[in-house]
Coordinates of C-alpha atoms and ligand atoms in Angstrom, one line a residue:
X228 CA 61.5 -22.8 43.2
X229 CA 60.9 -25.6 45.4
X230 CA 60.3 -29.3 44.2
X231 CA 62.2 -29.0 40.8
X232 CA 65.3 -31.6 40.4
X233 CA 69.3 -31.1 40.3
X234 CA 69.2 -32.3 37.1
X235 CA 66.6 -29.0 36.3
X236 CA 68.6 -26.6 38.5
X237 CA 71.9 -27.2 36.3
X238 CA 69.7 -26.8 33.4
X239 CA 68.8 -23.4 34.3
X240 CA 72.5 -22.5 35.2
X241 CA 73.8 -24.2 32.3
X242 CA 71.6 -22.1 30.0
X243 CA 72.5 -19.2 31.6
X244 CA 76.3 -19.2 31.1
X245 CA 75.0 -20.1 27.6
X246 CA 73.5 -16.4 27.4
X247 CA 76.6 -14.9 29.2
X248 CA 78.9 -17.0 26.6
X249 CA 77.2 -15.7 23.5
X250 CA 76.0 -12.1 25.2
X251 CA 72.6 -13.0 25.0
X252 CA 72.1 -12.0 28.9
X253 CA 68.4 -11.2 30.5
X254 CA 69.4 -10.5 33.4
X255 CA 66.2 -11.9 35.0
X256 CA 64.4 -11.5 38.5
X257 CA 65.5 -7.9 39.2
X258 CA 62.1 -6.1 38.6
X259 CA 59.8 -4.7 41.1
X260 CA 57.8 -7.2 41.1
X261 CA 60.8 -9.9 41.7
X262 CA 61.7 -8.0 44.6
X263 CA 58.1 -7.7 46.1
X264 CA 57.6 -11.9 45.6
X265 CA 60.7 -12.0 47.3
X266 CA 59.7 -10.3 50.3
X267 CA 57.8 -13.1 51.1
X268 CA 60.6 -15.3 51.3
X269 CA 63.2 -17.0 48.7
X270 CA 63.5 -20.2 47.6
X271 CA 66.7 -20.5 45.5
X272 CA 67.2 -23.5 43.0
X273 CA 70.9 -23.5 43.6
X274 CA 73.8 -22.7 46.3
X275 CA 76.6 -21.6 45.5
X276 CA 80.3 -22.0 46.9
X277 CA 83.0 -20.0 44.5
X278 CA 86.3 -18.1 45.5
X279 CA 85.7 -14.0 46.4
X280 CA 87.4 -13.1 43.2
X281 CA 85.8 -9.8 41.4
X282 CA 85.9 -11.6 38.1
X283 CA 83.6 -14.7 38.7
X284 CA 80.7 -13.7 40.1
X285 CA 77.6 -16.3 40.3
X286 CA 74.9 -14.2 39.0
X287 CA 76.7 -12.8 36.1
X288 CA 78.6 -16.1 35.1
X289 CA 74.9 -18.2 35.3
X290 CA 72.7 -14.8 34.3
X291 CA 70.5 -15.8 37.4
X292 CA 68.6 -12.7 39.1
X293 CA 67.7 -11.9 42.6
X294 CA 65.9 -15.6 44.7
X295 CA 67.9 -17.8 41.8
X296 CA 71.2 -18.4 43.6
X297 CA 72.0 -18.9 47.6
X298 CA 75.7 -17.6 47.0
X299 CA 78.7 -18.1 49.5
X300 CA 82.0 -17.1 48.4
X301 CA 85.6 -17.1 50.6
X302 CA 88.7 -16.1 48.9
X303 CA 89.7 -19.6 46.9
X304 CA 86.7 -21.2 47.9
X305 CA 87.7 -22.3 51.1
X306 CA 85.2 -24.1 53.3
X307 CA 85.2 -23.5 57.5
X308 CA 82.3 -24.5 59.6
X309 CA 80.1 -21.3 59.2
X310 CA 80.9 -21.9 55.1
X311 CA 79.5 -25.6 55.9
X312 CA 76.9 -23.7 58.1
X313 CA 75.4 -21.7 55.0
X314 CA 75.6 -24.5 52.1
X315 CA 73.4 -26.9 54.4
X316 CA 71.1 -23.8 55.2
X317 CA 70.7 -23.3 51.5
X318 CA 70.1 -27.1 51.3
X319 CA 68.2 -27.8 54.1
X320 CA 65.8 -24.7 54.9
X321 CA 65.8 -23.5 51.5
X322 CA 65.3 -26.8 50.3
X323 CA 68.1 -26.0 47.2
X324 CA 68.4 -29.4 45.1
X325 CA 71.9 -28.6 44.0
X326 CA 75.4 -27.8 45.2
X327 CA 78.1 -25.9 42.9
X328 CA 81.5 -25.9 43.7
X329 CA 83.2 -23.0 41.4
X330 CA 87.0 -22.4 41.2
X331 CA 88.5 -20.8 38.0
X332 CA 91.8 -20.1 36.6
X333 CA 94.3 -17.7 37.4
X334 CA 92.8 -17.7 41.4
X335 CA 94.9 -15.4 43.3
X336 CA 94.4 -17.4 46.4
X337 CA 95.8 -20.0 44.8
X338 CA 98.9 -17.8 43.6
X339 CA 99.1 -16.5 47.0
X340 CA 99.2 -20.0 48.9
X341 CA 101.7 -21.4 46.3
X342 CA 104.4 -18.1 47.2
X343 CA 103.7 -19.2 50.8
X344 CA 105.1 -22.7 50.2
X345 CA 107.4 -21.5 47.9
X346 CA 109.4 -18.7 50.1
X347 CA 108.3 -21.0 53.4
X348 CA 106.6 -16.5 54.0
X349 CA 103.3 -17.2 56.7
X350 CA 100.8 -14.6 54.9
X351 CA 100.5 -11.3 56.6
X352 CA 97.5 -11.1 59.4
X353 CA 94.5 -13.5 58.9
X354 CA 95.3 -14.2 55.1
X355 CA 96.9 -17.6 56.3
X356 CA 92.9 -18.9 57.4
X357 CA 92.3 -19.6 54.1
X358 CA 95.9 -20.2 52.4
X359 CA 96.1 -23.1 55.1
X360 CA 93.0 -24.4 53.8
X361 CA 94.5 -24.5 50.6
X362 CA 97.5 -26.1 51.0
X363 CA 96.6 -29.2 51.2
X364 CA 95.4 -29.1 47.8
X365 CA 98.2 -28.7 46.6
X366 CA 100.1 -31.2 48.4
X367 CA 97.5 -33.7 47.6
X368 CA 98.2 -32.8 43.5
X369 CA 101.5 -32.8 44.1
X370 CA 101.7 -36.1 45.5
X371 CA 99.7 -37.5 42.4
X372 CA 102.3 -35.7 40.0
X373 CA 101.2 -32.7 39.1
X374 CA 103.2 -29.0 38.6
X375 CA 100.7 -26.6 36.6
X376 CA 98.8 -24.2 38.5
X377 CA 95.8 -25.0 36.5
X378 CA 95.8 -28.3 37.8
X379 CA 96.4 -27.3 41.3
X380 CA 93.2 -25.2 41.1
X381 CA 91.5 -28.2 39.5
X382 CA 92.2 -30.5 42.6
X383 CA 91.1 -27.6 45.0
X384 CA 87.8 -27.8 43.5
X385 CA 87.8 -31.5 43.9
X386 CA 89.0 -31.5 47.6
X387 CA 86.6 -28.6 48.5
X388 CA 83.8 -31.1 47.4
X389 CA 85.4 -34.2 49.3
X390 CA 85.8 -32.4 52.1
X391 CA 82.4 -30.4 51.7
X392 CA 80.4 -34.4 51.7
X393 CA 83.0 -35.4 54.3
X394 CA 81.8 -32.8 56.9
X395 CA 78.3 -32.2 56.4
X396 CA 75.7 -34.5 57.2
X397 CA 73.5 -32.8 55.2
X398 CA 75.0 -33.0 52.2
X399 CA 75.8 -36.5 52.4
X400 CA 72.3 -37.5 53.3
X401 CA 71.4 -35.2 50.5
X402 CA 73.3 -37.2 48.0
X403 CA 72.3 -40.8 49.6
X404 CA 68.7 -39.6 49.6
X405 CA 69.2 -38.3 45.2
X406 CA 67.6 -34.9 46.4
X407 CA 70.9 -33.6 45.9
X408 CA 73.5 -33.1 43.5
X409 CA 77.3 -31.7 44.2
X410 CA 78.8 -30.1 40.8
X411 CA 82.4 -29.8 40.3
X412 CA 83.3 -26.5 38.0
X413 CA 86.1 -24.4 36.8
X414 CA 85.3 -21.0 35.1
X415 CA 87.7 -19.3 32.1
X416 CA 88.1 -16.1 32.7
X417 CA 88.3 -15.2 28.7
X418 CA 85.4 -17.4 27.4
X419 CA 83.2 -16.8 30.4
X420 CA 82.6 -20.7 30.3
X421 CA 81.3 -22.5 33.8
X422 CA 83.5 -25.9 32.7
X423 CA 81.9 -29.2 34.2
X424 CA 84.7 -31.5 35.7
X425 CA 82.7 -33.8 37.8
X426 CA 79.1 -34.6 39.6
X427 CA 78.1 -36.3 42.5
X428 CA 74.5 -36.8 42.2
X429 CA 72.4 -37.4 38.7
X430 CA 72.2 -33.8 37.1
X431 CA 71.1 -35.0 33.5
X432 CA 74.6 -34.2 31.9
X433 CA 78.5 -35.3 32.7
X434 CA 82.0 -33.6 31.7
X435 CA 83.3 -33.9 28.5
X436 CA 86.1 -36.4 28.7
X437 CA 88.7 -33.8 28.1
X438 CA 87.5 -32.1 30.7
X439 CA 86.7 -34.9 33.7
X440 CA 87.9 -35.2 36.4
X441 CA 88.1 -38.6 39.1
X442 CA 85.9 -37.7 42.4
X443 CA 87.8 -38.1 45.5
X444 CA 84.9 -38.5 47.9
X445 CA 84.3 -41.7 48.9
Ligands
ZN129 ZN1 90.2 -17.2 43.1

């Protein structure tokens, strides 16, 4: 899949939650012969970073098959260094011309970091790695105003971005260079919709305006 555009990589995930939307899946690349091409290497047209949660997962949501998708998922999308680690391997060595960001609504790591700060309760054992890298989220939408939990999850998609361009080179120079594209997206769980909220990069479509959402990258 090398050498096609961000702009045709979100094509090819747009159109796919399409299918999923409407039930018109095809499940694609999970034949024999998919898996024997594959043995010869991949060479996914999109990575993905989306929270661990059992209802939002990539390949179902985008109806991509096996190669499609370079997929990395932590529980509310949280990003450490060996998270940062595998989104520039996708970019670098697999030479993936997009980036997707994917947090949805009613994220239990979400629910789970706001009791924290609520009852002032650490989480139990190593649950706190990724409700600390949460909370500033929240403070950060709290600062600008907002109470909903829906929005809360909306700004943690748009600090895991910031702070995804902030730390990696890679994806910076990615972006600088227009190889690369960083998508902001929120699923609903009910419709099955991928929702765009924002783009770094030129993918050949933008949010609806109801839907937008500022970039806080610099
Ligand atoms: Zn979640």
């Amino acid at each position: 899949m090398a050498g096609i555009t961000p702009a045709q990589a979100w094509q090819r995930l747009r159109a796919g939650n399409e299918r999923f939307i409407t039930g018109r899946v095809r499940h694609p690349h999970a034949t024999s012969a998919d898996r024997a091409k594959l043995a010869d290497g991949q060479r996914p047209h999109a990575v993905v970073l989306s929270c661990s949660d059992s209802s939002v997962s990539p390949e179902i949501v985008f109806d991509q098959g096996l190669g499609d998708l370079f997929v990395v998922r932590t529980a509310g999308h949280t990003v450490d260094p060996s998270v940062v680690g595998s989104i520039e391997y996708g970019v670098l060595y697999l030479e993936a011309p997009l980036v997707v960001i994917l947090g949805h609504e009613s994220c239990d790591a979400m629910a789970t970091t706001l009791e924290a700060m609520d009852y002032l309760e650490v989480p139990l054992g190593s649950v706190r790695e990724f409700v600390e890298r949460i909370i500033p989220s929240v403070l950060s939408a709290q600062r600008d105003g907002f109470t909903a939990v829906a929005d809360f999850e909306a700004r943690h998609v748009q600090e895991t971005a910031a702070r995804l361009i902030e730390t990696s080179a890679v994806v910076s120079a990615g972006l600088s260079a227009k190889t690369l594209a960083v998508v902001e997206a929120t699923y609903k769980l009910r419709d099955g919709k991928a929702v765009l909220r924002s783009v770094y990069g030129d993918i050949g479509d933008e949010p609806a305006a109801e839907d937008a959402l500022p970039l806080l990258a610099a």
